[in-house]
Tab-separated table of C-alpha atoms and ligand atoms in Angstrom:
chain	number	residue	atom	x	y	z
F	1	MET	CA	27.316	-15.290	-2.668
F	2	ALA	CA	24.013	-15.053	-0.853
F	3	PHE	CA	23.357	-18.788	-1.250
F	4	GLN	CA	25.958	-21.449	-0.464
F	5	ASN	CA	24.059	-24.515	0.607
F	6	PRO	CA	23.757	-26.889	-2.394
F	7	VAL	CA	20.159	-27.910	-1.581
F	8	ILE	CA	19.053	-24.267	-1.379
F	9	LYS	CA	20.893	-23.543	-4.612
F	10	GLU	CA	19.093	-26.385	-6.323
F	11	LEU	CA	15.746	-25.186	-4.968
F	12	VAL	CA	16.338	-21.615	-6.145
F	13	ASN	CA	17.344	-22.976	-9.521
F	14	LYS	CA	14.212	-25.108	-9.847
F	15	LEU	CA	12.085	-22.096	-8.924
F	16	ARG	CA	13.462	-19.875	-11.683
F	17	VAL	CA	10.612	-20.892	-13.947
F	18	LEU	CA	8.136	-19.713	-11.321
F	19	TRP	CA	9.964	-16.411	-11.158
F	20	ALA	CA	9.773	-16.185	-14.948
F	21	LEU	CA	6.003	-16.741	-14.881
F	22	ASP	CA	5.655	-14.030	-12.212
F	23	HIS	CA	7.800	-11.767	-14.360
F	24	ALA	CA	5.508	-12.384	-17.349
F	25	SER	CA	2.285	-11.823	-15.444
F	26	ALA	CA	3.694	-8.663	-13.855
F	27	LEU	CA	4.382	-7.280	-17.312
F	28	MET	CA	0.953	-8.378	-18.512
F	29	GLY	CA	-0.639	-6.699	-15.510
F	30	TRP	CA	1.252	-3.457	-16.070
F	31	ASP	CA	0.301	-3.492	-19.741
F	32	ALA	CA	-3.384	-4.096	-18.913
F	33	GLU	CA	-3.425	-0.944	-16.760
F	34	THR	CA	-1.507	1.269	-19.178
F	35	TYR	CA	-1.450	0.644	-22.928
F	36	MET	CA	-3.597	-2.406	-23.698
F	37	PRO	CA	-6.611	-1.727	-25.920
F	38	ARG	CA	-9.761	-1.869	-23.773
F	39	GLU	CA	-11.266	-5.063	-25.141
F	40	GLY	CA	-8.019	-6.958	-24.761
F	41	ILE	CA	-9.028	-7.518	-21.140
F	42	GLN	CA	-11.098	-10.602	-21.995
F	43	GLU	CA	-8.197	-12.609	-23.379
F	44	ARG	CA	-5.722	-11.125	-20.907
F	45	ALA	CA	-7.866	-12.330	-17.990
F	46	ILE	CA	-7.866	-15.866	-19.405
F	47	ALA	CA	-4.108	-15.784	-19.951
F	48	GLN	CA	-3.530	-14.524	-16.405
F	49	SER	CA	-5.708	-17.166	-14.796
F	50	GLU	CA	-4.062	-19.948	-16.822
F	51	LEU	CA	-0.676	-18.727	-15.641
F	52	ALA	CA	-1.959	-18.702	-12.071
F	53	VAL	CA	-3.026	-22.353	-12.366
F	54	LEU	CA	0.347	-23.273	-13.839
F	55	LYS	CA	2.161	-21.505	-10.991
F	56	GLN	CA	0.117	-23.452	-8.430
F	57	LYS	CA	1.046	-26.691	-10.171
F	58	ILE	CA	4.736	-25.891	-10.031
F	59	ILE	CA	4.736	-24.801	-6.401
F	60	LEU	CA	2.900	-27.995	-5.408
F	61	SER	CA	4.990	-30.335	-7.534
F	62	PRO	CA	6.486	-33.294	-5.628
F	63	GLU	CA	9.958	-32.255	-6.748
F	64	ILE	CA	9.710	-28.801	-5.161
F	65	ARG	CA	8.101	-30.123	-1.988
F	66	ARG	CA	10.797	-32.764	-1.558
F	67	LEU	CA	13.487	-30.149	-2.012
F	68	VAL	CA	11.908	-27.855	0.579
F	69	GLU	CA	11.692	-30.722	3.085
F	70	LYS	CA	15.326	-31.570	2.423
F	71	ALA	CA	16.316	-27.923	2.717
F	72	GLU	CA	14.666	-27.662	6.123
F	73	LYS	CA	16.928	-30.372	7.480
F	74	GLN	CA	20.084	-28.522	6.439
F	75	GLU	CA	22.249	-27.043	9.163
F	76	ASP	CA	24.078	-23.711	9.396
F	77	LEU	CA	21.897	-21.936	6.862
F	78	ASN	CA	22.409	-18.194	6.542
F	79	ASP	CA	19.520	-15.696	6.779
F	80	TYR	CA	18.974	-15.526	3.009
F	81	GLU	CA	18.750	-19.288	2.801
F	82	LYS	CA	16.314	-19.427	5.700
F	83	GLY	CA	14.313	-16.689	3.983
F	84	ILE	CA	13.991	-18.809	0.853
F	85	ILE	CA	12.598	-21.720	2.854
F	86	ARG	CA	10.180	-19.471	4.778
F	87	VAL	CA	8.737	-17.856	1.645
F	88	VAL	CA	8.442	-21.033	-0.419
F	89	LYS	CA	6.966	-23.037	2.458
F	90	ARG	CA	4.409	-20.354	3.103
F	91	ASN	CA	3.283	-20.497	-0.525
F	92	ILE	CA	3.077	-24.282	-0.497
F	93	GLU	CA	1.055	-24.369	2.727
F	94	LYS	CA	-1.424	-21.771	1.520
F	95	ALA	CA	-1.893	-23.650	-1.739
F	96	LEU	CA	-2.361	-26.944	0.104
F	97	LYS	CA	-4.874	-25.770	2.657
F	98	VAL	CA	-7.519	-24.274	0.391
F	99	PRO	CA	-9.038	-26.640	-2.218
F	100	PRO	CA	-8.457	-25.370	-5.762
F	101	GLU	CA	-12.202	-25.395	-6.523
F	102	VAL	CA	-12.809	-22.957	-3.652
F	103	ILE	CA	-10.113	-20.637	-4.992
F	104	ALA	CA	-11.617	-20.883	-8.475
F	105	GLU	CA	-15.091	-20.112	-7.125
F	106	TYR	CA	-13.747	-17.120	-5.217
F	107	ALA	CA	-12.054	-15.801	-8.366
F	108	ARG	CA	-15.241	-16.275	-10.398
F	109	ILE	CA	-17.517	-14.597	-7.868
F	110	SER	CA	-15.107	-11.710	-7.341
F	111	GLN	CA	-15.017	-11.052	-11.052
F	112	GLU	CA	-18.806	-10.953	-11.229
F	113	ALA	CA	-19.052	-8.958	-8.020
F	114	THR	CA	-16.700	-6.290	-9.353
F	115	GLN	CA	-18.917	-5.798	-12.398
F	116	TYR	CA	-22.061	-5.479	-10.252
F	117	TRP	CA	-20.267	-3.243	-7.770
F	118	ARG	CA	-19.565	-0.804	-10.603
F	119	VAL	CA	-23.224	-0.736	-11.609
F	120	ALA	CA	-24.378	-0.473	-7.989
F	121	LYS	CA	-22.039	2.440	-7.340
F	122	GLU	CA	-23.103	4.230	-10.481
F	123	LYS	CA	-26.790	3.775	-9.693
F	124	ASN	CA	-26.314	4.347	-5.975
F	125	ASP	CA	-28.156	1.074	-5.301
F	126	PHE	CA	-26.669	-1.214	-2.650
F	127	ASN	CA	-29.177	-3.977	-3.422
F	128	ILE	CA	-27.488	-4.651	-6.769
F	129	PHE	CA	-24.213	-5.449	-5.008
F	130	LYS	CA	-25.637	-7.050	-1.865
F	131	PRO	CA	-26.069	-10.703	-2.990
F	132	TYR	CA	-22.492	-10.750	-4.332
F	133	LEU	CA	-21.026	-9.265	-1.197
F	134	GLU	CA	-22.923	-11.854	0.831
F	135	LYS	CA	-21.319	-14.626	-1.221
F	136	ILE	CA	-17.894	-13.061	-0.875
F	137	VAL	CA	-18.152	-12.750	2.897
F	138	LYS	CA	-19.317	-16.370	3.193
F	139	LEU	CA	-16.493	-17.636	0.999
F	140	ALA	CA	-13.930	-15.471	2.752
F	141	ARG	CA	-14.983	-17.040	6.045
F	142	LYS	CA	-14.751	-20.493	4.476
F	143	ILE	CA	-11.250	-19.753	3.220
F	144	ALA	CA	-10.248	-18.462	6.658
F	145	ASP	CA	-11.424	-21.765	8.147
F	146	TYR	CA	-9.490	-23.773	5.568
F	147	LEU	CA	-6.359	-21.735	6.239
F	148	GLY	CA	-6.827	-22.173	9.976
F	149	TRP	CA	-6.819	-19.675	12.830
F	150	GLU	CA	-6.568	-19.686	16.598
F	151	GLU	CA	-7.978	-16.459	18.006
F	152	HIS	CA	-10.112	-14.942	15.266
F	153	PRO	CA	-11.007	-15.964	11.681
F	154	TYR	CA	-9.838	-12.510	10.576
F	155	ASP	CA	-6.280	-13.607	11.496
F	156	ALA	CA	-6.161	-16.018	8.577
F	157	LEU	CA	-7.172	-13.332	6.079
F	158	LEU	CA	-4.896	-10.618	7.497
F	159	ASP	CA	-1.976	-13.006	7.128
F	160	LEU	CA	-2.637	-13.356	3.396
F	161	PHE	CA	-1.795	-9.676	2.937
F	162	GLU	CA	0.643	-9.120	5.789
F	163	GLU	CA	2.595	-12.152	6.941
F	164	GLY	CA	2.195	-12.612	10.684
F	165	LEU	CA	-0.349	-9.825	11.241
F	166	ARG	CA	-3.023	-10.780	13.796
F	167	THR	CA	-6.377	-9.354	14.794
F	168	ARG	CA	-4.944	-8.504	18.169
F	169	ASP	CA	-2.213	-6.386	16.503
F	170	VAL	CA	-4.912	-4.561	14.579
F	171	ASP	CA	-7.030	-4.065	17.727
F	172	ARG	CA	-4.048	-2.846	19.729
F	173	ILE	CA	-3.009	-0.384	17.012
F	174	PHE	CA	-6.460	1.108	16.456
F	175	GLY	CA	-7.209	1.107	20.177
F	176	TYR	CA	-4.186	3.374	20.579
F	177	LEU	CA	-4.768	5.488	17.487
F	178	GLU	CA	-8.494	6.216	17.632
F	179	PRO	CA	-8.836	8.507	20.676
F	180	ARG	CA	-5.556	10.259	19.931
F	181	ILE	CA	-6.286	10.975	16.287
F	182	ARG	CA	-9.737	12.270	17.163
F	183	ARG	CA	-8.296	14.562	19.801
F	184	ILE	CA	-5.658	15.857	17.384
F	185	LEU	CA	-8.232	16.357	14.648
F	186	GLU	CA	-10.453	18.385	16.954
F	187	LYS	CA	-7.542	20.620	17.916
F	188	ILE	CA	-6.521	21.167	14.308
F	189	MET	CA	-10.059	22.040	13.288
F	190	SER	CA	-10.505	24.510	16.112
F	191	SER	CA	-7.087	26.172	15.730
F	192	GLY	CA	-7.642	26.872	12.026
F	193	LYS	CA	-3.899	26.892	11.365
F	194	TYR	CA	-4.258	24.240	8.694
F	195	PRO	CA	-6.948	24.992	6.103
F	196	ALA	CA	-9.885	22.621	5.584
F	197	GLU	CA	-9.979	23.644	1.931
F	198	HIS	CA	-7.663	25.468	-0.430
F	199	GLU	CA	-8.493	27.511	-3.521
F	200	LEU	CA	-5.766	25.716	-5.524
F	201	GLU	CA	-7.793	22.492	-5.338
F	202	LYS	CA	-10.213	23.904	-7.895
F	203	ILE	CA	-7.779	25.482	-10.335
F	204	ARG	CA	-7.355	23.658	-13.641
F	205	TYR	CA	-3.881	22.908	-15.000
F	206	ASP	CA	-2.384	21.940	-18.334
F	207	PRO	CA	-1.495	18.203	-18.109
F	208	ASP	CA	1.455	18.643	-20.488
F	209	LYS	CA	3.025	21.163	-18.132
F	210	LEU	CA	2.501	18.908	-15.135
F	211	ARG	CA	4.041	15.961	-17.012
F	212	ILE	CA	7.257	17.971	-17.261
F	213	VAL	CA	7.079	18.927	-13.583
F	214	ASN	CA	6.644	15.299	-12.525
F	215	LYS	CA	9.644	14.189	-14.586
F	216	LYS	CA	11.750	16.974	-13.036
F	217	ILE	CA	10.695	15.954	-9.539
F	218	LEU	CA	11.762	12.377	-10.262
F	219	GLU	CA	15.103	13.687	-11.512
F	220	ILE	CA	15.570	15.611	-8.254
F	221	LEU	CA	14.846	12.375	-6.382
F	222	ALA	CA	17.445	10.553	-8.546
F	223	PHE	CA	14.882	8.109	-9.966
F	224	PRO	CA	16.664	6.096	-12.713
F	225	LEU	CA	14.174	6.983	-15.477
F	226	GLY	CA	15.035	5.207	-18.696
F	227	SER	CA	17.771	2.997	-17.313
F	228	ARG	CA	15.854	1.051	-14.673
F	229	ALA	CA	12.497	2.778	-14.350
F	230	ARG	CA	9.570	4.372	-16.165
F	231	LEU	CA	6.772	6.827	-15.457
F	232	ASP	CA	3.487	6.204	-17.292
F	233	GLU	CA	-0.195	7.023	-16.841
F	234	SER	CA	-3.151	4.967	-15.613
F	235	ALA	CA	-6.610	5.462	-14.114
F	236	HIS	CA	-5.283	4.625	-10.642
F	237	PRO	CA	-1.622	5.241	-9.857
F	238	PHE	CA	0.396	2.111	-9.060
F	239	THR	CA	3.882	0.597	-9.052
F	240	GLN	CA	4.764	-2.607	-10.838
F	241	SER	CA	8.161	-4.163	-10.541
F	242	MET	CA	9.269	-6.672	-13.146
F	243	GLY	CA	12.490	-7.219	-11.224
F	244	ILE	CA	15.185	-5.254	-9.429
F	245	LYS	CA	16.252	-3.490	-12.628
F	246	ASP	CA	12.876	-2.757	-14.171
F	247	VAL	CA	10.419	-0.905	-11.948
F	248	ARG	CA	7.541	1.125	-13.340
F	249	ILE	CA	5.302	3.709	-11.752
F	250	THR	CA	2.230	5.573	-12.971
F	251	THR	CA	0.311	8.691	-12.106
F	252	ARG	CA	-2.804	10.388	-13.464
F	253	TYR	CA	-3.747	13.833	-14.718
F	254	GLU	CA	-7.248	14.815	-13.694
F	255	GLY	CA	-6.864	18.415	-14.842
F	256	PHE	CA	-7.461	20.052	-11.450
F	257	ASP	CA	-5.944	19.936	-7.948
F	258	PHE	CA	-2.402	19.337	-9.233
F	259	LYS	CA	-1.041	18.100	-5.893
F	260	ARG	CA	-2.888	14.822	-6.433
F	261	SER	CA	-0.812	13.985	-9.479
F	262	ILE	CA	2.461	15.123	-7.891
F	263	LEU	CA	1.954	13.363	-4.577
F	264	SER	CA	0.976	10.170	-6.409
F	265	VAL	CA	4.304	10.329	-8.219
F	266	VAL	CA	6.179	10.804	-4.952
F	267	HIS	CA	4.157	7.990	-3.313
F	268	GLU	CA	4.824	5.526	-6.114
F	269	PHE	CA	8.456	6.626	-6.179
F	270	GLY	CA	8.656	5.356	-2.578
F	271	HIS	CA	7.310	1.947	-3.612
F	272	ALA	CA	9.674	1.804	-6.573
F	273	LEU	CA	12.723	2.748	-4.518
F	274	TYR	CA	12.123	-0.277	-2.273
F	275	GLN	CA	12.214	-2.613	-5.269
F	276	LEU	CA	15.206	-0.848	-6.866
F	277	GLN	CA	17.319	-1.081	-3.718
F	278	ILE	CA	16.960	-4.793	-3.064
F	279	ASP	CA	20.303	-6.614	-2.917
F	280	GLU	CA	21.133	-7.670	-6.479
F	281	ARG	CA	22.238	-11.074	-5.262
F	282	LEU	CA	18.568	-11.806	-4.549
F	283	MET	CA	17.630	-11.208	-8.186
F	284	VAL	CA	15.558	-13.983	-9.814
F	285	THR	CA	14.851	-15.679	-6.463
F	286	PRO	CA	11.727	-16.025	-4.285
F	287	ILE	CA	13.038	-13.356	-1.862
F	288	GLY	CA	13.944	-10.677	-4.445
F	289	ASN	CA	10.798	-8.690	-3.662
F	290	GLY	CA	9.409	-6.320	-1.047
F	291	VAL	CA	8.298	-8.438	1.904
F	292	SER	CA	4.731	-7.240	2.516
F	293	LEU	CA	2.095	-4.676	1.661
F	294	GLY	CA	2.449	-2.902	5.005
F	295	ILE	CA	6.221	-2.524	4.778
F	296	HIS	CA	5.840	-1.478	1.139
F	297	GLU	CA	3.235	1.145	1.969
F	298	GLY	CA	5.586	2.381	4.704
F	299	GLN	CA	8.149	3.244	2.041
F	300	SER	CA	5.643	5.057	-0.175
F	301	ARG	CA	3.997	6.962	2.671
F	302	PHE	CA	7.436	7.973	3.939
F	303	TRP	CA	8.166	9.734	0.653
F	304	GLU	CA	4.656	11.038	0.086
F	305	ASN	CA	3.898	12.331	3.586
F	306	ILE	CA	7.035	12.628	5.678
F	307	ILE	CA	9.100	14.131	2.853
F	308	GLY	CA	6.574	15.159	0.178
F	309	ARG	CA	4.290	17.059	2.552
F	310	SER	CA	7.095	18.753	4.539
F	311	LYS	CA	7.767	22.513	4.545
F	312	GLU	CA	11.272	21.878	3.242
F	313	PHE	CA	10.049	19.890	0.247
F	314	ALA	CA	7.522	22.617	-0.531
F	315	GLU	CA	10.513	24.999	-0.666
F	316	VAL	CA	12.247	22.691	-3.131
F	317	LEU	CA	9.162	22.328	-5.318
F	318	THR	CA	7.917	25.906	-5.401
F	319	PRO	CA	10.386	27.405	-7.922
F	320	LEU	CA	9.858	24.416	-10.210
F	321	LEU	CA	6.074	24.664	-9.953
F	322	LYS	CA	6.106	28.404	-10.591
F	323	GLN	CA	8.236	27.876	-13.679
F	324	TYR	CA	5.600	25.673	-15.333
F	325	LEU	CA	2.267	26.536	-13.726
F	326	ASP	CA	1.466	30.170	-14.502
F	327	PHE	CA	-1.427	30.376	-12.056
F	328	LEU	CA	1.044	30.041	-9.172
F	329	LYS	CA	2.779	33.365	-9.776
F	330	ASP	CA	1.354	34.943	-6.600
F	331	TYR	CA	1.923	31.909	-4.377
F	332	ASP	CA	4.965	31.149	-2.236
F	333	ALA	CA	6.370	28.008	-0.577
F	334	GLU	CA	4.266	28.505	2.512
F	335	ASP	CA	1.078	28.625	0.415
F	336	ILE	CA	2.112	25.423	-1.341
F	337	TYR	CA	2.820	23.784	2.010
F	338	TYR	CA	-0.671	24.556	3.320
F	339	TYR	CA	-2.223	23.548	0.016
F	340	PHE	CA	-0.454	20.177	0.344
F	341	ASN	CA	-1.676	19.827	3.923
F	342	THR	CA	-5.371	20.611	4.106
F	343	VAL	CA	-7.117	18.719	6.919
F	344	ARG	CA	-10.833	18.003	7.095
F	345	PRO	CA	-13.197	15.222	8.091
F	346	SER	CA	-14.296	13.773	4.761
F	347	LEU	CA	-16.301	10.891	3.338
F	348	ILE	CA	-13.938	9.411	0.768
F	349	ARG	CA	-10.926	7.406	1.944
F	350	THR	CA	-8.769	7.997	-1.113
F	351	GLU	CA	-9.089	11.754	-0.676
F	352	ALA	CA	-8.439	11.729	3.065
F	353	ASP	CA	-5.537	13.678	4.586
F	354	GLU	CA	-2.831	12.045	6.693
F	355	VAL	CA	-4.633	12.922	9.953
F	356	THR	CA	-8.024	11.343	9.216
F	357	TYR	CA	-6.887	8.561	6.856
F	358	ASN	CA	-6.474	5.876	9.511
F	359	LEU	CA	-9.997	6.467	10.832
F	360	HIS	CA	-11.287	5.405	7.408
F	361	ILE	CA	-9.239	2.213	7.709
F	362	LEU	CA	-10.398	1.593	11.263
F	363	LEU	CA	-13.994	1.710	10.062
F	364	ARG	CA	-13.320	-0.907	7.399
F	365	ALA	CA	-11.315	-3.203	9.674
F	366	LYS	CA	-14.070	-3.095	12.285
F	367	LEU	CA	-16.719	-3.989	9.702
F	368	GLU	CA	-14.646	-6.779	8.133
F	369	LYS	CA	-14.112	-8.364	11.511
F	370	GLN	CA	-17.798	-8.237	12.390
F	371	LEU	CA	-18.938	-9.486	8.994
F	372	LEU	CA	-16.713	-12.553	9.253
F	373	THR	CA	-18.201	-13.596	12.592
F	374	GLU	CA	-21.718	-12.583	11.525
F	375	GLU	CA	-21.966	-10.044	14.327
F	376	ILE	CA	-23.371	-7.868	11.577
F	377	LYS	CA	-25.134	-8.909	8.375
F	378	VAL	CA	-24.455	-7.590	4.895
F	379	ASP	CA	-28.052	-6.383	4.970
F	380	GLU	CA	-27.326	-3.936	7.769
F	381	LEU	CA	-24.009	-2.822	6.346
F	382	PRO	CA	-24.976	0.512	4.706
F	383	GLU	CA	-26.708	1.800	7.812
F	384	ILE	CA	-23.910	0.666	10.144
F	385	TRP	CA	-21.323	2.173	7.796
F	386	ASN	CA	-23.053	5.540	8.005
F	387	GLN	CA	-23.365	5.325	11.770
F	388	TYR	CA	-19.667	4.434	12.263
F	389	MET	CA	-18.692	7.190	9.865
F	390	GLU	CA	-20.587	9.722	11.922
F	391	ASP	CA	-19.251	8.420	15.227
F	392	LEU	CA	-15.641	8.210	14.055
F	393	ILE	CA	-15.159	11.057	11.625
F	394	GLY	CA	-18.200	13.214	12.224
F	395	VAL	CA	-19.629	13.170	8.699
F	396	ARG	CA	-22.539	11.162	7.338
F	397	PRO	CA	-22.746	9.929	3.720
F	398	ARG	CA	-25.755	11.225	1.815
F	399	ASN	CA	-25.863	8.143	-0.406
F	400	TYR	CA	-24.375	4.653	-0.842
F	401	SER	CA	-21.888	5.686	-3.511
F	402	GLU	CA	-20.030	7.940	-1.090
F	403	GLY	CA	-20.605	5.466	1.744
F	404	VAL	CA	-20.464	1.701	1.722
F	405	LEU	CA	-20.024	1.457	-2.066
F	406	GLN	CA	-17.013	3.745	-2.396
F	407	ASP	CA	-14.196	1.148	-2.491
F	408	ILE	CA	-13.671	-1.579	-5.077
F	409	HIS	CA	-11.698	-3.836	-2.686
F	410	TRP	CA	-14.444	-5.977	-1.145
F	411	SER	CA	-15.897	-6.700	-4.555
F	412	MET	CA	-12.500	-8.065	-5.574
F	413	GLY	CA	-12.487	-10.358	-2.577
F	414	SER	CA	-9.841	-8.387	-0.720
F	415	ILE	CA	-10.979	-8.726	2.874
F	416	GLY	CA	-8.180	-8.164	5.374
F	417	TYR	CA	-6.263	-5.899	3.008
F	418	PHE	CA	-7.199	-2.429	4.311
F	419	PRO	CA	-5.217	-2.588	7.598
F	420	THR	CA	-1.975	-2.716	5.603
F	421	TYR	CA	-2.588	0.934	4.689
F	422	THR	CA	-2.504	1.906	8.346
F	423	LEU	CA	0.592	-0.228	8.899
F	424	GLY	CA	2.177	1.779	6.102
F	425	ASN	CA	1.424	5.050	7.861
F	426	LEU	CA	2.866	3.678	11.094
F	427	VAL	CA	6.016	2.322	9.447
F	428	ALA	CA	6.603	5.667	7.702
F	429	ALA	CA	6.470	7.560	11.010
F	430	GLN	CA	8.571	4.868	12.682
F	431	MET	CA	11.239	5.272	10.003
F	432	ARG	CA	11.168	9.035	10.482
F	433	HIS	CA	11.746	8.621	14.216
F	434	HIS	CA	14.733	6.307	13.795
F	435	LEU	CA	16.134	8.206	10.841
F	436	LEU	CA	16.130	11.441	12.855
F	437	LYS	CA	18.262	9.715	15.497
F	438	ASP	CA	20.803	8.700	12.853
F	439	MET	CA	20.451	11.856	10.773
F	440	PRO	CA	19.460	14.842	12.943
F	441	ASP	CA	19.753	17.174	9.944
F	442	LEU	CA	17.155	15.220	7.943
F	443	TYR	CA	15.043	18.286	7.185
F	444	GLU	CA	18.119	20.304	6.181
F	445	LYS	CA	18.911	17.533	3.738
F	446	ILE	CA	15.382	17.617	2.336
F	447	ARG	CA	15.705	21.371	1.787
F	448	ASN	CA	19.121	20.938	0.117
F	449	LYS	CA	17.910	18.192	-2.240
F	450	GLU	CA	20.294	15.698	-0.624
F	451	TYR	CA	18.181	12.606	-1.015
F	452	ARG	CA	20.846	9.971	-1.580
F	453	PRO	CA	21.834	9.665	2.120
F	454	ILE	CA	18.169	9.175	3.052
F	455	GLN	CA	17.783	6.509	0.394
F	456	GLU	CA	21.018	4.820	1.524
F	457	TRP	CA	19.676	4.664	5.059
F	458	GLN	CA	16.473	3.039	3.802
F	459	ARG	CA	18.512	0.590	1.757
F	460	GLU	CA	20.544	-0.466	4.797
F	461	LYS	CA	17.621	-0.758	7.204
F	462	ILE	CA	14.860	-2.198	5.016
F	463	HIS	CA	15.244	-2.369	1.257
F	464	ARG	CA	18.278	-4.533	0.674
F	465	TRP	CA	16.779	-7.501	2.513
F	466	GLY	CA	13.895	-8.068	0.104
F	467	SER	CA	11.793	-10.805	1.706
F	468	THR	CA	14.680	-12.339	3.662
F	469	TYR	CA	12.920	-11.603	6.963
F	470	ALA	CA	9.204	-11.727	7.762
F	471	PRO	CA	7.788	-8.203	8.368
F	472	LYS	CA	7.849	-8.204	12.173
F	473	GLU	CA	11.322	-9.733	12.210
F	474	LEU	CA	12.555	-7.135	9.735
F	475	LEU	CA	11.248	-4.305	11.920
F	476	ARG	CA	12.832	-5.853	15.011
F	477	LYS	CA	16.140	-6.145	13.201
F	478	ALA	CA	16.000	-2.595	11.833
F	479	PHE	CA	14.500	-0.766	14.830
F	480	GLY	CA	14.413	-3.176	17.779
F	481	GLU	CA	10.602	-3.209	17.832
F	482	GLU	CA	7.582	-4.332	15.781
F	483	TYR	CA	4.702	-2.217	14.402
F	484	GLU	CA	4.621	0.742	16.762
F	485	ALA	CA	1.798	3.288	16.736
F	486	LYS	CA	3.230	5.960	19.010
F	487	TYR	CA	5.580	7.512	16.451
F	488	PHE	CA	2.701	8.285	14.153
F	489	ILE	CA	0.909	10.206	16.918
F	490	GLU	CA	4.165	11.961	17.866
F	491	TYR	CA	4.600	12.955	14.242
F	492	LEU	CA	1.075	14.376	13.961
F	493	GLU	CA	1.475	16.316	17.206
F	494	TRP	CA	4.824	17.689	16.117
F	495	LYS	CA	3.543	18.719	12.716
F	496	TYR	CA	0.042	19.967	13.443
F	497	LEU	CA	-0.113	21.024	17.073
F	498	GLN	CA	3.082	22.968	17.617
J	501	LIG	MG1	0.676	2.487	-2.165
């Protein structure tokens, strides 16, 4: 039994209804992105926001708050029990600090802003989006002040997406990464060993053939399709977990550049594996979920980049690819490897390679920080974006749509979210480092399709705990350190500069 203390047991029991509401809205969210008829969105949005209000009511009910207070006074609690208190208390405090009308206003403005962002992007006109972004930045700052912060208002927003993450962590990480990544990028570009472009990016494929390939790849990875998992299609690939025994991933078929579809599958597989390997005793409780976006992204990037973009995995995939994709008949595993690993300074974050990706995040984190403190104004944003882009990555957007308007996130009110992507890249490389110590033949195993031992290792170190430990604590427990940037640089040097 994970939970023994009677007060904790009572609390977990009382919170089952909250879990059930989360379960329902997860399924509704998955459905909205996959099979729902387009116009259903209007009623679905109302249903979702009503559920959100109901969830707030439950979490703030006197009964729950009394139980949490009582639980805190209990002695000799085990780590799972402490985890329950930490997670529930965190939710209560967040809900208490920000007035509900401010949350409602933020939701309303974000919804409007997203609509105008779409138009602005399509028309390449920043002015259409500008007034909404101004409102969002102002409200985000207001929310940060309600939540409270000590060193920087950005701290309060970062913590919403990654428990315990601070501006100084972000500054330390990017301060370390920036010069090193730029140096590595320069060397890669001048050596020419890794191509900037590959002819396979342009070749069109038959989606039906690639659907079969993706299913076969998931079989090789031992993904429990049918019994505990599904693969579907959506405009943007994502993972949605309904619980430990029902985890769903999606990919997309654009008709060209087939690696995008395949690597999305492998990426989402990494997210799904985390959810599938959580200790079953944590099922239907507040800690039966991945602990944070950064740790989650670490799992997906580990499978996508560390494994999915390795030479050994290219060897595994090549015969399968050649069987279904006729245009590959003159290509070998080495070609596929280089096709999977093109490196070039580019404008669009979502298309960036693993070398330049974090520079795109750095740019956004820097701007978010400065917007919150009004060091820069929304007015100046497009010009500053272009300047930073040129300074950091060496390319300059020709228009707003491929510059400041490229991402949907700010329009949705997600400020403080982007850094979790970089944390994911760091955690993936950190896992690789520690896994290699425990499993020196890791790459042999990848070549031999022995993925279970790798997954078992992940289960032991990270997955099984769910949200029992806060992210930094989990990393300390697993690896004796917190977010650590050096392994990512070591990985890039090993892979690209040898
Ligand atoms: Mg992801």
